[in-house]
Amino acid sequence: MVIIVVSVVVPSPWSNIAIIVLSLPATILSLSSTFNLRFPSRPSFPKCPSFSRSPPEPLLSTAPRAAVTPSSPSPTTFHGPCYVIGDNIDTDQIIPAEHLTLVPSKPDEYQKLGSLALCGLPSSAYPVPFVLSGAASTPFPIVIAGANFGCGSSREHAPVALGVAGVWAVVAEYYARIFFRNSVSTGEMFPLESEETVIWKECTTGDIVTVDLDERWLTNHTTGKEYRLKPIGDAGPVIEAGGIFAYARKTGMIASASTA
Amino acid sequence: MASPIMAPSFSIFGRKMESGLMSRFIPSISAHGCRKQALNRVLAVMAPTQPQRSPATTGSVKHAMSMTEKILARASERTQLAPGENVWVNVDVLMTHDVCGPGTIGIFKREFGQNAKVWDREKIVIIPDHYIFTSDERANRNVDILRDFCTEQNIKYYYDIKDLGNFRANPDYKGVCHIALAQEGHCRPSEVLLGTDSHTCNAGAFGQFATGIGNTDAGFVMGTGKILLKVPPTMRFILDGEMPKYLLAKDLILQIIGEITVAGATYKSMEFVGSTVESLNMEERMTLCNMVVEAGGKNGVVPVDKTTLKYLEDKTTLTSEPVYSDDGFRFIQEYKFDVSKLEPLVAKPHSPDNRALARECKDVKIDRVYIGSCTGGKTEDFLAAAKVFLASGKKVKVPTFLVPATQKVWMDVYSLPVPGSGGKTCSQIFEEAGCEVPASPSCAACLGGPRDTYARMNEPQVCVSTTNRNFPGRMGHKEGQVYLASPYTAAASALTGYVTDPREFLL
């Protein structure tokens, strides 16, 4: 008998994040004549989110005040310059609608989305571009945002663009629900929440920060301030694995048809 | 071996919470006999706890449920649910369109197999509508991808378009997905409708649970027909009082969003009741529910009544009984509005909650007006705009773009007589007022789109629009300024060239 078990993160408006593990006998999903329970191995896209990435080189021309060099990370620590944005950054600013002709499941179009991440931000308010002109990715692996990040559309292109661009984590006050859900289902980046509000006002684009997922701290080395993070809970392993489908396969929850 | 569709099992282990992060709920665990070893390896944390409820006097434990809870209970085959519970829900209809469909299809094939079949070929509705009348090759290719998939899977409901030069030459083509869903009878009380579009909540007007999801979740639904959802708590909005003749549902929802902010309903259900809501026709109710997402809401609902059933009678048959919130139900928040005291509103740039009275913006000079989209491009919306032009008798002072949401709306604009006009149609009134010719039905410029999209804002201009969002760059240009408004207000503004309260023409 094939057991299909899927772990899906359902975001919570409170600090807790719940995951339910489901077991469904194959008979439910098989609709035997019409449904094929083969699970092919995931195609290897040029960029596949995983937590064992190496940190980016320091890419700013202005030397940070704290002379921190990127260390080889433990799997749950991210380090590098941060990009700071405010409240209610909606999906049109994350990835303007004219780029939605790009289909994320096509590898070359998936890659292109990265170069367009946050290109909808008005330059008057955000003079430092998130992705330099002509570049394929961002020098800022960590984004610090305000309230209601990702509000607006259900377009999955939004977390995908951020993830492909090289964002490891966003630390926001809280998220709009579809964006949060999409971030976890795709495993593109960690949507973390700060316990304090308005931390974005104390940070500046280019500050060197460390995000420690296990200890739940965001440390701004440039200002010397530290901020507590809310637990990502079991959404963490789902994102680390690369999304709900990948997580289910990695943990052996999706058995192949031959072991039925 | 074959077991009937059954309730899913949950493996929930408590996790020690930090003292500063008190969970207010306890998990609800339903065990199921059929469980593999593998489950024990998976860590899960507790679902939020349920609020304490006292047992009924009959001795059996019952608790009051909201409309949304009842719909989700039925869909997850449970007798009772409470907010915060995570449940596997059977999906009745999955909708996708040309922007998210190809991505969803890609994920479906990648995860379930290149030769996999969808869970139910009659429950998937595929509606090209976003980037249709454009020369953008990728956009055109995306419609082809949908067609190929629908052919391969023998999808029953695919509203195709091939001749981009003449939408009327495509008998199957409908237009804007949310309005097409309603007009084609895919919205039914008490069902669960999911769509790869944030305005899927539009369908809540029919007393069903309808919400937007992303490609990955949709890919999962495509293969299994199920989705994991957290039951949202419900906020209730009681709208009472006679609707003034210068107000429309758009003003009501802008009032509400301005009240609670763009995150005021995050993860919550918004229930709209009251005598005013009961007096609204279905298209106006759709306008209310359409913008629930702009307040962060998960879904919106309007209770089913005679108006609903009348609208549905020639389109579809109900699959279940309508449900209603129990009398004793405690809503997480309640807001009451005396509609008779409200005034026409706009949402100023750059947020749907940046509420202002239209009359207080009368010095704002505008460059164009846009009447269209799922929010403000329905038949009733055009009838409303025509009413203002008729009352004025004058010509518009700025380019006024009209984009009917669907083929049906377009035909109504050209055929329905406008009350009080002596038999003139909307199209005639629009022509006399100097508006642009009504365009091919689609989402068009509501969300900008490819550069050659009709009425896209390619320069930094000021626009009054009947659409749903006005964040920076929404209609194209990053410095464009969009004032969200009702069709009355949009038409009035077109006539003066400034943001204008429609009472200038309607009283």
Short mmCIF file of N, CA, C and O in Angstrom, two decimals, chain B residues 51-107:
data_model
loop_
_atom_site.label_atom_id
_atom_site.label_comp_id
_atom_site.label_asym_id
_atom_site.label_seq_id
_atom_site.Cartn_x
_atom_site.Cartn_y
_atom_site.Cartn_z
N PRO B 51 -10.84 28.21 21.66
CA PRO B 51 -11.36 28.89 22.85
C PRO B 51 -12.28 27.95 23.62
O PRO B 51 -12.90 27.07 23.03
N GLN B 52 -12.35 28.11 24.92
CA GLN B 52 -13.20 27.23 25.72
C GLN B 52 -14.67 27.50 25.41
O GLN B 52 -15.09 28.64 25.30
N ARG B 53 -15.42 26.43 25.22
CA ARG B 53 -16.85 26.62 24.99
C ARG B 53 -17.60 25.73 25.97
O ARG B 53 -17.22 24.61 26.24
N SER B 54 -18.73 26.22 26.48
CA SER B 54 -19.45 25.42 27.47
C SER B 54 -20.40 24.46 26.75
O SER B 54 -20.96 24.78 25.71
N PRO B 55 -20.58 23.27 27.31
CA PRO B 55 -21.46 22.29 26.67
C PRO B 55 -22.90 22.79 26.67
O PRO B 55 -23.31 23.54 27.53
N ALA B 56 -23.66 22.31 25.70
CA ALA B 56 -25.07 22.70 25.65
C ALA B 56 -25.84 22.01 26.76
O ALA B 56 -25.39 21.02 27.33
N THR B 57 -27.01 22.51 27.08
CA THR B 57 -27.76 21.97 28.21
C THR B 57 -28.25 20.54 27.94
O THR B 57 -28.60 19.82 28.85
N THR B 58 -28.30 20.16 26.69
CA THR B 58 -28.74 18.79 26.40
C THR B 58 -27.71 17.77 26.87
O THR B 58 -27.96 16.59 26.89
N GLY B 59 -26.55 18.23 27.22
CA GLY B 59 -25.52 17.31 27.70
C GLY B 59 -24.50 16.97 26.63
O GLY B 59 -23.38 16.60 26.92
N SER B 60 -24.89 17.09 25.36
CA SER B 60 -23.90 16.83 24.32
C SER B 60 -23.11 18.11 24.10
O SER B 60 -23.63 19.21 24.23
N VAL B 61 -21.86 17.95 23.76
CA VAL B 61 -21.01 19.13 23.59
C VAL B 61 -21.22 19.69 22.20
O VAL B 61 -20.89 19.09 21.20
N LYS B 62 -21.80 20.87 22.14
CA LYS B 62 -21.96 21.52 20.84
C LYS B 62 -21.39 22.91 20.98
O LYS B 62 -21.38 23.50 22.04
N HIS B 63 -20.94 23.45 19.89
CA HIS B 63 -20.61 24.86 19.95
C HIS B 63 -21.05 25.53 18.67
O HIS B 63 -21.18 24.91 17.62
N ALA B 64 -21.30 26.81 18.81
CA ALA B 64 -21.77 27.59 17.67
C ALA B 64 -20.66 27.72 16.64
O ALA B 64 -19.49 27.81 17.00
N MET B 65 -21.04 27.70 15.39
CA MET B 65 -20.05 27.85 14.31
C MET B 65 -20.46 28.97 13.39
O MET B 65 -21.64 29.28 13.21
N SER B 66 -19.48 29.55 12.75
CA SER B 66 -19.74 30.58 11.75
C SER B 66 -19.98 29.91 10.41
O SER B 66 -19.74 28.73 10.23
N MET B 67 -20.43 30.73 9.46
CA MET B 67 -20.68 30.24 8.11
C MET B 67 -19.43 29.58 7.52
O MET B 67 -19.48 28.48 6.99
N THR B 68 -18.30 30.29 7.63
CA THR B 68 -17.05 29.77 7.07
C THR B 68 -16.68 28.45 7.73
O THR B 68 -16.28 27.49 7.06
N GLU B 69 -16.84 28.37 9.06
CA GLU B 69 -16.50 27.13 9.76
C GLU B 69 -17.39 25.99 9.29
O GLU B 69 -16.93 24.86 9.10
N LYS B 70 -18.66 26.28 9.05
CA LYS B 70 -19.58 25.22 8.63
C LYS B 70 -19.23 24.73 7.23
O LYS B 70 -19.29 23.54 6.93
N ILE B 71 -18.87 25.68 6.37
CA ILE B 71 -18.50 25.29 5.00
C ILE B 71 -17.26 24.40 5.03
O ILE B 71 -17.20 23.35 4.38
N LEU B 72 -16.27 24.80 5.81
CA LEU B 72 -15.04 24.01 5.89
C LEU B 72 -15.28 22.68 6.61
O LEU B 72 -14.63 21.68 6.29
N ALA B 73 -16.20 22.66 7.54
CA ALA B 73 -16.52 21.40 8.23
C ALA B 73 -17.11 20.41 7.23
O ALA B 73 -16.70 19.25 7.15
N ARG B 74 -18.03 20.89 6.44
CA ARG B 74 -18.64 20.02 5.44
C ARG B 74 -17.57 19.52 4.47
O ARG B 74 -17.52 18.34 4.12
N ALA B 75 -16.69 20.42 4.07
CA ALA B 75 -15.68 20.05 3.06
C ALA B 75 -14.61 19.13 3.64
O ALA B 75 -13.91 18.44 2.90
N SER B 76 -14.45 19.12 4.96
CA SER B 76 -13.46 18.24 5.57
C SER B 76 -14.13 17.07 6.27
O SER B 76 -13.49 16.32 7.00
N GLU B 77 -15.43 16.94 6.04
CA GLU B 77 -16.22 15.83 6.59
C GLU B 77 -16.11 15.73 8.10
O GLU B 77 -15.95 14.66 8.67
N ARG B 78 -16.18 16.88 8.72
CA ARG B 78 -16.19 16.94 10.17
C ARG B 78 -17.52 17.53 10.59
O ARG B 78 -18.12 18.30 9.85
N THR B 79 -17.97 17.18 11.81
CA THR B 79 -19.22 17.79 12.24
C THR B 79 -18.97 19.14 12.89
O THR B 79 -19.82 20.00 12.91
N GLN B 80 -17.79 19.28 13.44
CA GLN B 80 -17.48 20.55 14.09
C GLN B 80 -16.06 20.97 13.80
O GLN B 80 -15.16 20.15 13.66
N LEU B 81 -15.88 22.28 13.73
CA LEU B 81 -14.55 22.84 13.53
C LEU B 81 -14.46 24.09 14.39
O LEU B 81 -15.47 24.72 14.68
N ALA B 82 -13.25 24.49 14.70
CA ALA B 82 -13.07 25.77 15.38
C ALA B 82 -11.91 26.51 14.75
O ALA B 82 -11.02 25.88 14.17
N PRO B 83 -11.89 27.82 14.86
CA PRO B 83 -10.80 28.58 14.26
C PRO B 83 -9.46 28.12 14.80
O PRO B 83 -9.33 27.80 15.98
N GLY B 84 -8.48 28.05 13.91
CA GLY B 84 -7.17 27.62 14.33
C GLY B 84 -6.87 26.19 13.98
O GLY B 84 -5.72 25.79 13.89
N GLU B 85 -7.91 25.40 13.76
CA GLU B 85 -7.67 24.01 13.39
C GLU B 85 -7.16 23.92 11.96
O GLU B 85 -7.61 24.66 11.08
N ASN B 86 -6.23 23.02 11.75
CA ASN B 86 -5.74 22.75 10.39
C ASN B 86 -6.46 21.52 9.88
O ASN B 86 -6.43 20.47 10.50
N VAL B 87 -7.12 21.67 8.75
CA VAL B 87 -7.90 20.55 8.24
C VAL B 87 -7.65 20.33 6.76
O VAL B 87 -7.44 21.28 6.00
N TRP B 88 -7.73 19.09 6.36
CA TRP B 88 -7.67 18.75 4.95
C TRP B 88 -9.08 18.89 4.38
O TRP B 88 -10.03 18.32 4.90
N VAL B 89 -9.16 19.64 3.31
CA VAL B 89 -10.45 20.03 2.77
C VAL B 89 -10.59 19.51 1.35
O VAL B 89 -9.64 19.59 0.56
N ASN B 90 -11.76 18.96 1.04
CA ASN B 90 -12.03 18.56 -0.34
C ASN B 90 -12.38 19.79 -1.15
O ASN B 90 -13.23 20.57 -0.75
N VAL B 91 -11.74 19.93 -2.30
CA VAL B 91 -11.95 21.11 -3.12
C VAL B 91 -13.03 20.81 -4.15
O VAL B 91 -13.01 19.77 -4.80
N ASP B 92 -13.97 21.74 -4.30
CA ASP B 92 -15.03 21.54 -5.28
C ASP B 92 -14.65 22.08 -6.65
O ASP B 92 -14.97 21.47 -7.67
N VAL B 93 -14.01 23.24 -6.66
CA VAL B 93 -13.59 23.82 -7.94
C VAL B 93 -12.20 24.44 -7.78
O VAL B 93 -11.93 25.13 -6.80
N LEU B 94 -11.32 24.16 -8.75
CA LEU B 94 -10.01 24.81 -8.81
C LEU B 94 -9.97 25.64 -10.08
O LEU B 94 -10.24 25.14 -11.17
N MET B 95 -9.66 26.92 -9.93
CA MET B 95 -9.60 27.79 -11.10
C MET B 95 -8.16 28.26 -11.30
O MET B 95 -7.43 28.51 -10.34
N THR B 96 -7.74 28.34 -12.55
CA THR B 96 -6.48 28.99 -12.83
C THR B 96 -6.58 29.75 -14.15
O THR B 96 -7.54 29.55 -14.91
N HIS B 97 -5.59 30.61 -14.41
CA HIS B 97 -5.65 31.47 -15.60
C HIS B 97 -4.30 31.47 -16.31
O HIS B 97 -3.44 30.64 -16.02
N ASP B 98 -4.12 32.41 -17.23
CA ASP B 98 -2.93 32.34 -18.08
C ASP B 98 -1.65 32.76 -17.38
O ASP B 98 -0.56 32.40 -17.82
N VAL B 99 -1.77 33.53 -16.30
CA VAL B 99 -0.55 33.96 -15.61
C VAL B 99 -0.01 32.87 -14.69
O VAL B 99 1.19 32.61 -14.65
N CYS B 100 -0.87 32.22 -13.93
CA CYS B 100 -0.40 31.21 -12.97
C CYS B 100 -0.64 29.78 -13.43
O CYS B 100 -0.07 28.85 -12.89
N GLY B 101 -1.47 29.60 -14.45
CA GLY B 101 -1.77 28.26 -14.93
C GLY B 101 -0.55 27.49 -15.40
O GLY B 101 -0.31 26.37 -14.96
N PRO B 102 0.25 28.07 -16.31
CA PRO B 102 1.43 27.34 -16.78
C PRO B 102 2.36 26.90 -15.66
O PRO B 102 2.88 25.78 -15.67
N GLY B 103 2.55 27.76 -14.67
CA GLY B 103 3.40 27.39 -13.53
C GLY B 103 2.79 26.26 -12.72
O GLY B 103 3.48 25.34 -12.28
N THR B 104 1.50 26.34 -12.53
CA THR B 104 0.79 25.30 -11.78
C THR B 104 0.88 23.96 -12.52
O THR B 104 1.15 22.92 -11.92
N ILE B 105 0.67 24.03 -13.83
CA ILE B 105 0.75 22.81 -14.65
C ILE B 105 2.16 22.23 -14.58
O ILE B 105 2.33 21.01 -14.46
N GLY B 106 3.16 23.10 -14.63
CA GLY B 106 4.54 22.64 -14.55
C GLY B 106 4.81 21.89 -13.26
O GLY B 106 5.45 20.84 -13.24
N ILE B 107 4.30 22.42 -12.16
CA ILE B 107 4.51 21.78 -10.86
C ILE B 107 3.74 20.47 -10.79
O ILE B 107 4.23 19.46 -10.31
#
